[in-house]
Each structure stands twice: as C-alpha cells, then as structure tokens.
Coordinates of C-alpha atoms and ligand atoms in Angstrom, one line a residue:
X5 CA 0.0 0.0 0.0
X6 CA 1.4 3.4 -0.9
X7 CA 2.0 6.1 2.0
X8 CA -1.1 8.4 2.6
X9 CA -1.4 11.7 1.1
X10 CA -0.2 14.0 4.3
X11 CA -3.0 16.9 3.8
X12 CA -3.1 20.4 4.8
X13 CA -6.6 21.3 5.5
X14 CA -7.3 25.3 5.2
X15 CA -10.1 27.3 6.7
X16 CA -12.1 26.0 9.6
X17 CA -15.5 26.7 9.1
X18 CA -19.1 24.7 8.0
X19 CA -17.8 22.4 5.4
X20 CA -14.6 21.8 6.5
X21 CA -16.5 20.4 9.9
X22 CA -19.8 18.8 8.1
X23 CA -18.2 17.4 5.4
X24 CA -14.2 17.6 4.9
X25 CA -12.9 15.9 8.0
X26 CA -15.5 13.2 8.0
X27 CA -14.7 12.3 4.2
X28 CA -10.8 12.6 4.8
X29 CA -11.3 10.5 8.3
X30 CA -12.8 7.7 6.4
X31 CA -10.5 7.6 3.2
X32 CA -7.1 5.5 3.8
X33 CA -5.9 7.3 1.1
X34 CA -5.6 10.9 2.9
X35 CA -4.0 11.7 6.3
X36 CA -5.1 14.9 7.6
X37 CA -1.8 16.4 9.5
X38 CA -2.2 19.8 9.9
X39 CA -5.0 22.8 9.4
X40 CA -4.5 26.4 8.6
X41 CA -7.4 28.6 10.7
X42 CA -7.4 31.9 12.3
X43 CA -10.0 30.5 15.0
X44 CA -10.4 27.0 14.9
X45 CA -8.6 23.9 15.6
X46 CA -9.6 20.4 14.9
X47 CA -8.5 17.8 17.9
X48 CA -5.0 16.2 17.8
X49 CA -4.4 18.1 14.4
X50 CA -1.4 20.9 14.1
X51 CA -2.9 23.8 13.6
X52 CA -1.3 27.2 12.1
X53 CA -2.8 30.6 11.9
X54 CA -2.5 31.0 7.9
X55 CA -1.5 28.7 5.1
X56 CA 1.8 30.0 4.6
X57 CA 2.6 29.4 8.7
X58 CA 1.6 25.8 7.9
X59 CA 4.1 25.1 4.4
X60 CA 6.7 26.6 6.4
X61 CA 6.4 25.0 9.6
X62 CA 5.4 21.2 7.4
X63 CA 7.2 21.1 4.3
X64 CA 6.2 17.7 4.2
X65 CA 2.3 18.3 3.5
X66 CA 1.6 16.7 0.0
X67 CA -2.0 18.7 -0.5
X68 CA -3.5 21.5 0.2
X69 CA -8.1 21.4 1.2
X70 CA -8.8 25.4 0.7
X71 CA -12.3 25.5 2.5
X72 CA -12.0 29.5 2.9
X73 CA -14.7 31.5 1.2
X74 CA -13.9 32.5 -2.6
X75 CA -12.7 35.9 -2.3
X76 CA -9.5 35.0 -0.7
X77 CA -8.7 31.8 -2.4
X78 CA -6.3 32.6 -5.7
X79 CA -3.5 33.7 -3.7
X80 CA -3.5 30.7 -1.1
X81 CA -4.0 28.4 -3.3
X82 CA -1.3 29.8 -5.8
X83 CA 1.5 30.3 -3.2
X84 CA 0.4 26.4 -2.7
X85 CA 1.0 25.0 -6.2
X86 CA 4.1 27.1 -6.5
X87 CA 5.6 25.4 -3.3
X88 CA 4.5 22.0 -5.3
X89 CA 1.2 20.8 -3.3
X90 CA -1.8 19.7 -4.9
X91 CA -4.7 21.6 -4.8
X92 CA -8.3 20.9 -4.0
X93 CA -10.7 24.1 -4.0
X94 CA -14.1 24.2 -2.6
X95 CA -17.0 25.6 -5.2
X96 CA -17.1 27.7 -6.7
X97 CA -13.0 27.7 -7.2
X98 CA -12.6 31.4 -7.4
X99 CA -13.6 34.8 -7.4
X100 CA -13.1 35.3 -11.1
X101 CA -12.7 33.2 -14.4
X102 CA -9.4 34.5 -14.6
X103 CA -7.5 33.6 -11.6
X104 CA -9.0 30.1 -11.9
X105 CA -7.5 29.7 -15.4
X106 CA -4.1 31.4 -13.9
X107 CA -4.4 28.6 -10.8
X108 CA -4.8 26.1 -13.5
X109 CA -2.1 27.1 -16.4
X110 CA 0.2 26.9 -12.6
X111 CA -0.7 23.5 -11.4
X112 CA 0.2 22.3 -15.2
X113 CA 3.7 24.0 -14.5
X114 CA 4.3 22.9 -11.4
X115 CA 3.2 18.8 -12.7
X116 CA 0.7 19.3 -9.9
X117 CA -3.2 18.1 -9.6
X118 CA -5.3 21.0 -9.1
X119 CA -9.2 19.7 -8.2
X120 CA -11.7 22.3 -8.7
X121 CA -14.6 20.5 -6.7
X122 CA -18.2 20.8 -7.7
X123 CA -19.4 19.2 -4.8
X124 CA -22.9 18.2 -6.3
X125 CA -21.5 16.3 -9.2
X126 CA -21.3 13.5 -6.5
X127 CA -24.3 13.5 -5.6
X128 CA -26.0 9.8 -6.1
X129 CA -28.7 10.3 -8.9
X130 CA -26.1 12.6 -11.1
X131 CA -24.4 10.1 -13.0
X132 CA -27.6 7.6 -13.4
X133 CA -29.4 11.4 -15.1
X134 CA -26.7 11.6 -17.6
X135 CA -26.3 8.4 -18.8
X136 CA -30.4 8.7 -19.4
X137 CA -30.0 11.7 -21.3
X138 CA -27.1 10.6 -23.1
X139 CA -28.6 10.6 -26.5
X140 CA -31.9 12.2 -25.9
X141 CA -33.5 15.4 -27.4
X142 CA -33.5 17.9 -24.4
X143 CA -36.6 19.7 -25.0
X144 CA -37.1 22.0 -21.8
X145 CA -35.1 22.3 -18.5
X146 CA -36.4 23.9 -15.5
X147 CA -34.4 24.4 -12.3
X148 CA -35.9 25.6 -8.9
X149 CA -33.2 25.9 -6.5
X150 CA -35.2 27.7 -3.1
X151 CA -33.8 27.6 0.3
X152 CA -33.8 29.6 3.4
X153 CA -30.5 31.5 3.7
X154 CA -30.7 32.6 7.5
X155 CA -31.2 28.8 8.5
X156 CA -27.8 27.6 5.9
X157 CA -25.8 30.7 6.1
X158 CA -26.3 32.7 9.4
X159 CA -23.8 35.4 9.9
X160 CA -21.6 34.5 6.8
X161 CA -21.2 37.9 5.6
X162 CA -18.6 36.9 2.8
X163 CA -21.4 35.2 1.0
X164 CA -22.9 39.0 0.7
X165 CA -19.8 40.9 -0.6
X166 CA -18.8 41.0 -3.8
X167 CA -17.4 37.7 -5.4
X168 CA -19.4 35.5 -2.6
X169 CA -21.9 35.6 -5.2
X170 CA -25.1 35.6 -3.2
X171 CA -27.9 33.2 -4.2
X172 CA -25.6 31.6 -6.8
X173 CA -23.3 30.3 -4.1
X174 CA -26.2 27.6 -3.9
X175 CA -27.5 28.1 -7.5
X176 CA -23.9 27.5 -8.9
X177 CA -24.9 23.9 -7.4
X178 CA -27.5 23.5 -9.4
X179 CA -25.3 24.7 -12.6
X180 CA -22.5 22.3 -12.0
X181 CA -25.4 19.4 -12.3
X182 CA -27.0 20.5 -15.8
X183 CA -23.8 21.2 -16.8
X184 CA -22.6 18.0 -16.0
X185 CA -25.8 16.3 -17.0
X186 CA -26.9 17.8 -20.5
X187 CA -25.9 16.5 -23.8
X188 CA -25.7 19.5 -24.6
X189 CA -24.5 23.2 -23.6
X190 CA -27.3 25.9 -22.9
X191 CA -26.4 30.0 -23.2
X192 CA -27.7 32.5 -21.0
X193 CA -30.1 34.1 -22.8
X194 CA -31.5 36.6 -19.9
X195 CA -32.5 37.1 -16.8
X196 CA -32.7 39.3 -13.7
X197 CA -31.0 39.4 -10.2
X198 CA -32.6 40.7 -7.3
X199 CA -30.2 42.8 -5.0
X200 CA -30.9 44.0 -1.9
X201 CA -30.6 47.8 -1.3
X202 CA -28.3 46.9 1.7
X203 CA -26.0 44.2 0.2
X204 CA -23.7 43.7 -3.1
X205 CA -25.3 40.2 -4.0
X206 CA -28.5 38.8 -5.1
X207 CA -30.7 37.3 -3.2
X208 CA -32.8 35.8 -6.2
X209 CA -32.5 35.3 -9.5
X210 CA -34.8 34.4 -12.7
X211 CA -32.4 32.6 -15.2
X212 CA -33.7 32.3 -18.9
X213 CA -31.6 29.5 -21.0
X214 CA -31.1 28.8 -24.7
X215 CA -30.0 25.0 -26.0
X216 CA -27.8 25.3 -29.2
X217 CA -31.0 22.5 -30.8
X218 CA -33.7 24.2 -29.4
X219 CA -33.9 23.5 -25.5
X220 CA -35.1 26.0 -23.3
X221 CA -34.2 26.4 -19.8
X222 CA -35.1 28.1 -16.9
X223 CA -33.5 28.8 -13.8
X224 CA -35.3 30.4 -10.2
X225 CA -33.0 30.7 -7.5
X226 CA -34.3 32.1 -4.1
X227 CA -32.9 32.7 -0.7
X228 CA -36.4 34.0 0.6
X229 CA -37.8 30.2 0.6
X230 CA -38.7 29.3 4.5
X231 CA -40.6 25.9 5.3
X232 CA -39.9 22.9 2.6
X233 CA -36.4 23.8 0.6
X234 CA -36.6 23.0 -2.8
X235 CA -33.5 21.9 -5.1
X236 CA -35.5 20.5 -8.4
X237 CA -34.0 20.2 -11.8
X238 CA -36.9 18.7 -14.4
X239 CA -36.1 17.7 -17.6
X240 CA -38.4 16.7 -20.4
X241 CA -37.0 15.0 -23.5
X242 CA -37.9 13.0 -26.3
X243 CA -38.4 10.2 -25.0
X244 CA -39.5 10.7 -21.6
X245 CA -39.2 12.9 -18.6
X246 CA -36.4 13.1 -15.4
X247 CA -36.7 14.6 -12.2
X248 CA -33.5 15.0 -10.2
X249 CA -34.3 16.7 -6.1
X250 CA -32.8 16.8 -3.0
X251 CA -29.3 18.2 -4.8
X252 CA -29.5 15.5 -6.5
X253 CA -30.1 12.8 -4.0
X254 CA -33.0 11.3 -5.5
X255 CA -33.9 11.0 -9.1
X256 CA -37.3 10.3 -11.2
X257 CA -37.5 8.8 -14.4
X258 CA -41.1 8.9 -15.8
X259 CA -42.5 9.4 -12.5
X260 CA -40.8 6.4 -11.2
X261 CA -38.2 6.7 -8.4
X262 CA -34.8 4.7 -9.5
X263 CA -32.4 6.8 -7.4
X264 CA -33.1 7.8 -3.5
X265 CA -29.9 7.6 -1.4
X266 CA -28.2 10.1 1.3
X267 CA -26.1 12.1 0.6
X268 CA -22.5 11.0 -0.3
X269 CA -21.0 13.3 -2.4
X270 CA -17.5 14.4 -0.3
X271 CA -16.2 11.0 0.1
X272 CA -16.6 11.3 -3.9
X273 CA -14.7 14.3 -3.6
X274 CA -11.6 13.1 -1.5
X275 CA -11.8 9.6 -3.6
X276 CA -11.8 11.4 -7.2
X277 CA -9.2 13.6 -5.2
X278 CA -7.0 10.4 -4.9
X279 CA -7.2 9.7 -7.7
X280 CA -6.0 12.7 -9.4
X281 CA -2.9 13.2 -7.5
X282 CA -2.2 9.4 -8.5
X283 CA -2.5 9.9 -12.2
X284 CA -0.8 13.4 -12.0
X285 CA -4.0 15.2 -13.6
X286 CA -5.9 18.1 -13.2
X287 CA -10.4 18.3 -12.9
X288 CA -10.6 22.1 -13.6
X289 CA -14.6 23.0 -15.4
X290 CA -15.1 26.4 -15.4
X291 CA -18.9 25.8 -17.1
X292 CA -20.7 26.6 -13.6
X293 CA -18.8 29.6 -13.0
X294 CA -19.3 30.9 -16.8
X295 CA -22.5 30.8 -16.4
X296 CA -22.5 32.8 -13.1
X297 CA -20.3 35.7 -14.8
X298 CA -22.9 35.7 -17.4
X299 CA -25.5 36.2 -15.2
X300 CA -23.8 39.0 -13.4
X301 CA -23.3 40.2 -17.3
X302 CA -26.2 39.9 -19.0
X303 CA -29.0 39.8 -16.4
X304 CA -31.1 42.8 -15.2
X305 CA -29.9 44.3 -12.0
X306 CA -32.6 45.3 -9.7
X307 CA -32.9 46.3 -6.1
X308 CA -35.2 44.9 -3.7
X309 CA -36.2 45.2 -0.1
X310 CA -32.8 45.2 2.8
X311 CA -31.8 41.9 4.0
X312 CA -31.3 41.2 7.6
X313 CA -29.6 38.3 9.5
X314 CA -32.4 38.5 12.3
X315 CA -35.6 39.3 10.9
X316 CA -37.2 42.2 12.3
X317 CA -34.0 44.3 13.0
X318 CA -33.5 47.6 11.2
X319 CA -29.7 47.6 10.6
X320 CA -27.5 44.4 9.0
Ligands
NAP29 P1 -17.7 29.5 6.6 O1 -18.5 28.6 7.6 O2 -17.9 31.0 6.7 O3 -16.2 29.1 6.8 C1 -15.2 29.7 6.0 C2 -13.9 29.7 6.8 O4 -12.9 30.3 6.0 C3 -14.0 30.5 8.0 O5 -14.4 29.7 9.1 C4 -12.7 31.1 8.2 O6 -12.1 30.1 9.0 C5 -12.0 30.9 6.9 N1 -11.6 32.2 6.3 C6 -10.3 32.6 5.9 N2 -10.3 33.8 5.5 C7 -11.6 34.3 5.6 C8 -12.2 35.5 5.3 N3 -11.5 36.6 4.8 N4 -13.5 35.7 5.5 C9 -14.2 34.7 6.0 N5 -13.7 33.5 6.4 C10 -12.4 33.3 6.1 O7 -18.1 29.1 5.1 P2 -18.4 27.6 4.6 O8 -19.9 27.5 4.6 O9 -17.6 26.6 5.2 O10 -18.0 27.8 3.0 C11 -16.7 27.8 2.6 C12 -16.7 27.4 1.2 O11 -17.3 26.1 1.0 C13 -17.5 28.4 0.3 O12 -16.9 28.5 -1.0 C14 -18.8 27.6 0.1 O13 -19.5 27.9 -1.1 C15 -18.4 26.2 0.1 N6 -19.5 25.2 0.5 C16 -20.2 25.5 1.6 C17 -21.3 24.6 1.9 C18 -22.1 24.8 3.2 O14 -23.1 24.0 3.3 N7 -21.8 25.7 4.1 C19 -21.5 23.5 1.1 C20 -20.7 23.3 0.0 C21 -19.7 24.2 -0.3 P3 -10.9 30.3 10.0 O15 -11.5 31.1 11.2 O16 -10.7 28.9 10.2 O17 -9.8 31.0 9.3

C-alpha cells in the first residue's frame, strides 16, 4: 500500500466540519496532519494561523483542502502550487474566471493536480441522469433551487460581498449538475438578479436559457424560501421525462423513483481527489462559474427590499 497523502486542510469553518474531515477521516488514502485557521482547531491536528505558517512549519504536506470562502482563495492556493502541493478548491473555485484559469495554467507547470470541486457532481442520482439523457433530445429544463439563507448561512457575511456571489453560491450547485448532465451546452439568454438595497449580491434570481437544438431552460434561484427547501431540476425530453431533487439525492424517471440515497457526495470528492494526485491530472470545469459571470453580465440588475440576519432588525 502506498504512503497516505499527508493533507493540509485550510479554513475552519461549516464544510470543513460537516463534510471535509469526515470524508478525509474515512478515506485511507488521505491523512489529515495539519489545518491552517485563524480561530479553529480540529482535535489532535497541528494547527497554524495561515496557510503560509503551515508550508513553512510542514514542508512535508503533500496537498492542500482550501475551505475558505472565494474571495480570498487565488492567492493561497497559488503560493500552494508554486511550493509543489496539490490543490483541491471548494465551489465555486474562485472569485473570477481568470484567476482560476491562472491557478490552472500553474498546477500544469508545477506537474501538480489542481481539483476544482463541484461538490454536487457527487451526488447519487447525477451520473444515473446523464447516462439517461445521453442521446436524448432535451426539450425543456427547468431548475428551482429555493432555500432559506438565514437557516444555511447565518452570519456569513462573505457570501454578501462582492465575489461571494449571493444566491448563486447555492445556485452554482445547481449549474455544475446541468452542466454535467446535459448533452448538450445551454447559453444565458437573460434574466434578472434581485439585490438587496443593503447588500452587493443577489438574493434571487430568474435565469432564462437557450439549447444550441432548441432547449429551453429556466433557472429560479431564491434565498427567501422558508418551510420545505426545494432543489429541483426537471427535464423533459424526447423520450421521456427526469426529475433530479434533493441536490441530486433522488432522481425520477417517468414518475418512477430509481435513485433515493443520502447524501454522499465528499467521500466522492476526496476519492476522485486520490485519484487525481495518483495519475498526475488536473479536474478544472469552469462551465458553472461561466455561467454565473454571465448572469452578473447579462442579467437585469434590480434592487429589492434590505436583508437582515435577524428578521425584524432595522440595521445588518
Ligand atoms: P464558513 O463557515 O464561513 O467558513 C469559511 C472559513 O474560511 C471561516 O471559518 C474562516 O475560517 C476561513 N476564512 C479565511 N479567510 C476568511 C475571510 N477573509 N473571511 C471569512 N472566512 C475566512 O463558510 P463555509 O460554509 O464553510 O463555506 C466555505 C466554502 O465552502 C464556500 O466557498 C462555500 O461555497 C463552500 N461550501 C459550503 C457549503 C455549506 O453548506 N456551508 C456547502 C458546500 C460548499 P478560519 O477562522 O478557520 O480562518
């Protein structure tokens, strides 16, 4: 058996506790040996105050987990390929298109594997949806990703500024699975993005699609949604229509259920992860985050009502 991959985990916070350590606690292929946080330690685990503390101080860390929000990713996660670590980046992989194609055009430099994870690509019912479309006639598409942001992000005010990209941190979720899914690519054709008057992101959006044979697609996005959260994507086809919820957990084919499993997308993640750093290659799609930029590009701007953390209060 070959030595684990000693990993650097970066950034402290919801995922890197719900999902990150479990999945690297129950892969043999991943030791976790050290963690990079500013306020946050995991048990028995080094822990430095910044990135750069933890390269120095462990020269031996193979890979690098960056679990920090978006905006301040490029540069940690450049300063890691340069020193030789592989790479894995939580979604959405950067702030820009750019410094994600800069991160990638470096890990091919450096003979490194950078992983730009979309964490929903895992999730069980994904794969089993595109092999079912594979050779189908995509007729219509229509997405309704609706959850309550004060009960999944309380307090984050990253997600708020720019390049935490609002209700598209979620939405992007819901693009990395048609994008993975459909035979073929749809264009933002219009749409509009609701802003509150106290914040620099959106809180909803209305997404209008255009297949290059003729498929329309629509896209709702909405952080307003209390009571049941919704994460649909229908698809009707040619031959029959597919129903993909939960994120993905559970898919519908002609009204029949032939996918409904838990969730298990980040041991995916850490296993595709593996697997990467094994073969020397890089998993870098930029198609979710395109597709964000062209919102931000092409849709209509307009500002709504002042979001609050605590209902009720009159300042954020
Ligand atoms: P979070 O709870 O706010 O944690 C982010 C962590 O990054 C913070 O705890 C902070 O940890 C660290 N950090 C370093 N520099 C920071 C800065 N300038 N501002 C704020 N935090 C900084 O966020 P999260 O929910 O874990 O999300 C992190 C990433 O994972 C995002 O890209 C998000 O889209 C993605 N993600 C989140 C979820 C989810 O359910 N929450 C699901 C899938 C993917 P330290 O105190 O440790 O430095």
């Amino acid at each position: 058996m070959t030595a684990p991959i000693r990993l650097g985990l970066v950034g402290v916070g919801k995922i890197a506790r719900d999902q990150h350590i479990p999945s690297i606690g129950r892969n043999l292929a991943f030791e976790l040996v050290a963690t990079a946080s500013r306020s946050a330690s995991v048990d028995g685990v080094a822990r430095f105050a910044t990135p750069a503390e933890m390269l120095d101080a462990m020269p031996q860390i193979d890979a690098v987990a960056l679990c920090v929000p978006p905006q301040v990713r490029h540069g940690m996660a450049a300063d890691a390929l340069r020193r030789g670590k592989h790479v894995l980046l939580e979604k959405p992989p950067g702030a820009t298109l750019s410094e994600v194609a800069h991160l990638a055009d470096l890990a091919e430099t450096q003979g490194v594997s950078l992983f730009a994870t979309w964490h929903s690509r895992f999730a069980p019912g994904v794969a089993p949806a595109r092999k079912w479309l594979a050779g189908r006639q995509v007729r219509s598409v229509r997405v309704e990703w609706k959850e309550d942001v004060r009960h999944w992000h309380p307090g984050q005010a990253w997600i708020w500024e720019p390049g935490g990209l609002g209700v598209f941190d979620p939405g992007i979720n819901a693009l990395s699975i048609v994008t993975d899914i459909l035979p073929e690519p749809v264009f933002l054709t219009g749409g509009e993005l609701s802003i509150p008057e106290n914040r620099a992101a959106p809180i909803a959006a209305s997404l209008q699609f255009a297949g290059v044979s003729g498929a329309v697609m629509t896209a709702e996005f909405d952080w307003r949604q209390t009571g049941p959260q919704t994460w649909d994507i229908h698809v009707g086809t040619d031959a029959g229509d597919l129903l993909l919820s939960s994120g993905g957990a559970r898919l519908w084919i002609d009204g029949e259920s032939v996918v409904d499993q838990a969730e298990a997308e980040y041991d995916g993640i850490y296993a595709r992860f593996a697997e990467l750093v094994a073969s020397g290659g890089s998993d870098v799609d930029l198609a979710p985050l395109r597709h964000v930029a062209d919102a931000f590009m092409l849709g209509r701007h307009v500002t709504v009502e002042p979001f609050h953390d605590q209902p009720n209060r009159d300042t954020a």
